[in-house]
Structures are given as C-alpha cells and as structure tokens.
C-alpha cells in the first residue's frame, strides 16, 4: 500500500510526470507550491542513482557510458530546478523563498556528490586520456574536454595534500568575499546627507526632492535625506547646484569601505593573495590565467592588449569631451580652475540639455507595446523567417504571461516562447531572458526549447496603452536577441547548446539586436503615434541617433579603467606591496581624465570583481561591444535585413551554442577576428 501511495503521489505531481501537453509544455496551471519539495527530493535521489550507476558500471569507461551518461543524468532535477528558480525571480512568494532556503543545502550537497566523486572522476579522466584514439566528433570532443575541466578546475586532479590546501584556501577566499561584500553594504548604508534648509535643494527637480523627502520619512528624519544608493546619488550629482554638497556626496561615495570600521583595504589584498595561491595550486601562474582559460579571449596578455587598443584612441577623444564640458561650464558661470569629478555629472547634464533636447515623453507615444512586439517578432521574420503564433491554450505561470508557438521558415516547430512584460510584486526588477528547457537530442529524439523573456514595462491603465521608452525598446531587443540564441539552437548536447557559451561571448546575440533600435528604416516601419497614426518624424530619429554617442569616449574610458584595474589586481604573481589606494592610483593615473582625489578608492567597493564573480572578467563588457559592433558592421555593409548575412549569423553563431571554440565560430561568421576598430567607428571616436 505504501508503494501504491507513493506512485499515486508521483502521478499527481506535475513536476515529476511527463507533461501531456503539446511539445511537453510545462503544466504551470497544475504546479502548486507544495509540489516543489517532494519533487526536489525525488529528483535529487534519481540524479544520485544515475551517478551511482555510472560509477558502478563494470565495463571499461567509454565516452557513451561515462561522458554521455553524465551529460544526460539529472534530467528531472534540471526540469524541476529550472521551473523553481525561474519562478523565484519572476513570480515568487514567501513560501517559495522558505523552500529555497531548505533546498539550497540539498543542491550544494548534490553538486559536491558529483564534483568530489573520485571514482566518477577516475572514469572521466580515463576517457579524457584516451581522447585522441576514440574517433570522436568535434562536439563530442568538446563535451569531453568541458566535463574533464569541470572536475580539474575544482581540484579533482590534485594529490591529497594539495586537495586539502585548495579546499581550505577556497573556503577562506569565499569568506573574505563575504566580509568584503558586507563591508561595502554597511559602509553604503552608513552615510546619509541630511538637509533641512530649502536652499540646499537648489537645482534639484521635483522628483528628486520628493525622493529625498520620502527617504527622510522612512528614516524618521526632518527635511530631506540623500544616500549612496544609486537612485538617490545619481540624480543628486546630476542636478544639485550646490558644489559643496556634491563634493561631500562624491567623496562619501568614492571612499566606501576605505578605512574606518568597514575597512576593505587589507581584505582586497587578502582576496588577491588567496586567488594567486589557488591559481598556483591548480597549475596557473595568475588568477587571470585560470579565469580566462574558459573564455573566448584566452590569455591575460590578449585582454591587456585589447584594453590598450581601445584606450589609446579613446583617451584623447575623452579629454576633448571633458574639455568641451569645462569650456561650457566656464561660459555658464563655473569659476574654478579645473573640473573636478563632482562637477562632471552636473555640467555634462546641463551641456546635454543645451545641445540635445530629447525626452522620453516625446518618444513614448510612438512606441506602443503591441506595435513593438509586432516589430520585434517581425524583425525575426525578416531576418530568419520565424513565425510567432499565440497559444492561449497553453498555460503560462501567471495570467500576464503570453505563450507563443515559434515556427521556422519551413513550418517546423522551433520553440515555445513565454513573454512576461509587466511588473508585479512577485517579480524582481530588471529584464532578462531565461529558459524552462534547453534544446537537446537524445537517442534520436529532439527536445526543442522553452524560452522566456521577463521585463518590467509599464502596464496599460484604463484607456492608456502600455508605451515604451526608447531604452525599453532597446532592452526588449536585447533580451529577444538572447531568446533567438536559445530558440535557434541546433546541437545534441544540452550543455553545449543555446546560450551555454563563454561569458565574453554570450552578449553578442543580444547586443547586436540593439542596433536595429537606431536604424531609421526599421523604426519608420512600426513607430507610429498611438493616437494619430503619424510615423515617427525624421527629426526625432536624428535626435535618438545623436544622443546615443553623447560622451561615448568618456564613458568608454571609465569602463576601460575598471577593466584595467581588474587586470592589475588579477594578472600578477604577488600581492602589491603598496597601500591599496596608492597601488590603484598608480594604475589609473595614465588614463585619468580629471584630478585624482586623495582619500578615494574604487578597489575597496568594486564588488563586481571582489565579490561578484567578474574577476578578470570586467573587460568582457567591452569585448561584447566589440563583437557586436564588428558583427553588425557586416549588416551595415550588406543591408540591415540582408538574408545572406542573417543566414550566416544563424548558421555559424546562433545555432552553434558552444559546440566549437567561440573564436572559431566568430571567425567562421565574420571572416576575421573581432576588430576593435569597429567599436571605435560605431562610437564616433574614429572615422572609417
Ligand atoms: Zn544580456
């Protein structure tokens, strides 16, 4: 009876049973919170049994019985986890958060069950060592290498003594990262600028004053309060006419966790030191060498050369931009001898208002959400022949979610697409693409992907439709670009298809799509005033294009500085002996655009690289921009709707996942390596 009961529970749990819906679409209408915990427990048990079976296999390790078996293991767990964690972001509640806390240690335990499994690694290693003689296809070889590296990069190949050292260092390093992050948070929250005199609000627009008032009320203070969170700090620096207060804010913002009770100056060095030791144990000379091994750009020297290649022409252009702002400021009542960092945001905003008048309110009536959806889908039709058919009969996870059946040009089913546009309390902020299922082929049976896009566009109210800003349209195109990468996947191994590519490659398919938002021919096709039907005037398009490159060189140098600082900390074999602030100032002096301010430091609150997983990876933002600028330049040359170019992009990039080295995929599409000059041309920093 016990067994029968268990079976019936399993039958009733829509997370554990095969979905009877077309394509196996998730049964979101049947999933209830109480299904998750039993589903996770069952799925983890199943996954462990699959791992045990690989290890217990009496036959010699082969590609099929070890590497493929490992790749295919944990399918149920993957399905359960992807639904749960996607909904944690897009449609969460307190019960789910409580479940997440319970599940987290179970998942960690499971992943260690695999990664620290010595017998499993022995088999993987045996196949890896025989790889040359196995007659494997290129994607199989790639899968084998990735699986093997997945173990060795976590220390599987070390002797017992080094394994222990490695474990200890890793643990200490992650604790240091935690302390670092905690200090940044505490330091950020510790500072407030409390204003009680109305004269101190000079220059602030109503919405900024209202925000200051609200913050004061929340903190039980009189008057207006500004803090170091970006929505408070950013507008204050942009609009406040009080130079003394801007200076105070700037210095507070840029000295977070520098000295005092939340000091990160020594922690930064300790993190860098631990990373060097970890890299050395694993056989790499620097942390950057270790990190870059899995990226498209393979070596620290290449990253440094790349940053320098962009910096050299950008620096004089950025100095000119700063000079122009300084001249403008002087002509408008600024009487100091030099523009200081706390002046720049304020005067550049004034300069922008004087020279480019473009605001969201003027543009929004042309970007009705429904027209934008048609236009974004329509772009995929023009470039790739894709067709989108609404499927109201298939369940979404929330009434706002729209489900589409995506068909290829020949009518073949390609993917299901879940679009979730509007904000709600159960959804986090921002915009992202994700998948409920990736593409794969097993035993000749193909699974096509379930792709989802989640945004926070304003919801229609009463008679007012949802109108997007130009930024939101760009965001939509960006996330849709990731979606195309997922939808057009054509591989056999799930871990090598779709968006499962190197971090410095994954933004190419998304960022390239943003370009169309600036193309007059494309905009004119759909941007019509929602009340009058008038096509967007050329004058507005011109303004969109002109505003895009405002301060392009300045912003580029700022981003390059972060990349340079990141590499300075991570491409080294010893910890710098100077004080953290001194070290950083020396690194950034050659590219400084304004006087360096004593008592300020980026490194002590550079969470991206010291606690956010972007170490030796900050360059990748710029790298992705180069990839998309260079790739899009081919569309510019041959036509923005050219089917030959889009066809090649699909064949060589979008369909390939990471079944080959990303550098090879790119070269196959573009005919050459990524050309940094394309970005400089796009930003108007150099001429063609
Ligand atoms: Zn992205």
PDB file of N, CA, C and O and ligand atoms in Angstrom, residues 478-479 482 506-507 510-511 514, ligand 1:
ATOM      1  N   UNK A 478      17.294  43.502 -26.872  1.00  0.00           N
ATOM      2  CA  UNK A 478      18.435  42.821 -26.253  1.00  0.00           C
ATOM      3  C   UNK A 478      18.025  41.434 -25.736  1.00  0.00           C
ATOM      4  O   UNK A 478      18.632  40.417 -26.092  1.00  0.00           O
ATOM      5  N   UNK A 479      16.997  41.400 -24.905  1.00  0.00           N
ATOM      6  CA  UNK A 479      16.574  40.120 -24.329  1.00  0.00           C
ATOM      7  C   UNK A 479      16.032  39.185 -25.417  1.00  0.00           C
ATOM      8  O   UNK A 479      16.180  37.966 -25.343  1.00  0.00           O
ATOM      9  N   UNK A 482      18.944  37.322 -26.919  1.00  0.00           N
ATOM     10  CA  UNK A 482      19.287  36.119 -26.148  1.00  0.00           C
ATOM     11  C   UNK A 482      18.289  35.004 -26.474  1.00  0.00           C
ATOM     12  O   UNK A 482      18.650  33.838 -26.582  1.00  0.00           O
ATOM     13  N   UNK A 506      28.549  35.570 -24.727  1.00  0.00           N
ATOM     14  CA  UNK A 506      27.101  35.390 -24.579  1.00  0.00           C
ATOM     15  C   UNK A 506      26.303  36.658 -24.892  1.00  0.00           C
ATOM     16  O   UNK A 506      25.135  36.580 -25.268  1.00  0.00           O
ATOM     17  N   UNK A 507      26.927  37.826 -24.813  1.00  0.00           N
ATOM     18  CA  UNK A 507      26.203  39.068 -25.083  1.00  0.00           C
ATOM     19  C   UNK A 507      26.235  39.480 -26.561  1.00  0.00           C
ATOM     20  O   UNK A 507      25.658  40.495 -26.930  1.00  0.00           O
ATOM     21  N   UNK A 510      22.662  39.195 -28.142  1.00  0.00           N
ATOM     22  CA  UNK A 510      21.718  40.149 -27.558  1.00  0.00           C
ATOM     23  C   UNK A 510      22.068  41.577 -27.957  1.00  0.00           C
ATOM     24  O   UNK A 510      21.218  42.331 -28.430  1.00  0.00           O
ATOM     25  N   UNK A 511      23.335  41.939 -27.782  1.00  0.00           N
ATOM     26  CA  UNK A 511      23.708  43.327 -28.048  1.00  0.00           C
ATOM     27  C   UNK A 511      23.590  43.694 -29.523  1.00  0.00           C
ATOM     28  O   UNK A 511      23.284  44.831 -29.860  1.00  0.00           O
ATOM     29  N   UNK A 514      20.294  45.289 -30.442  1.00  0.00           N
ATOM     30  CA  UNK A 514      20.028  46.674 -30.041  1.00  0.00           C
ATOM     31  C   UNK A 514      20.253  47.643 -31.196  1.00  0.00           C
ATOM     32  O   UNK A 514      19.647  48.709 -31.256  1.00  0.00           O
TER      33      UNK A 514
HETATM   34 ZN1  LIG B   1      22.296  40.355 -21.942  1.00  0.00          ZN
END
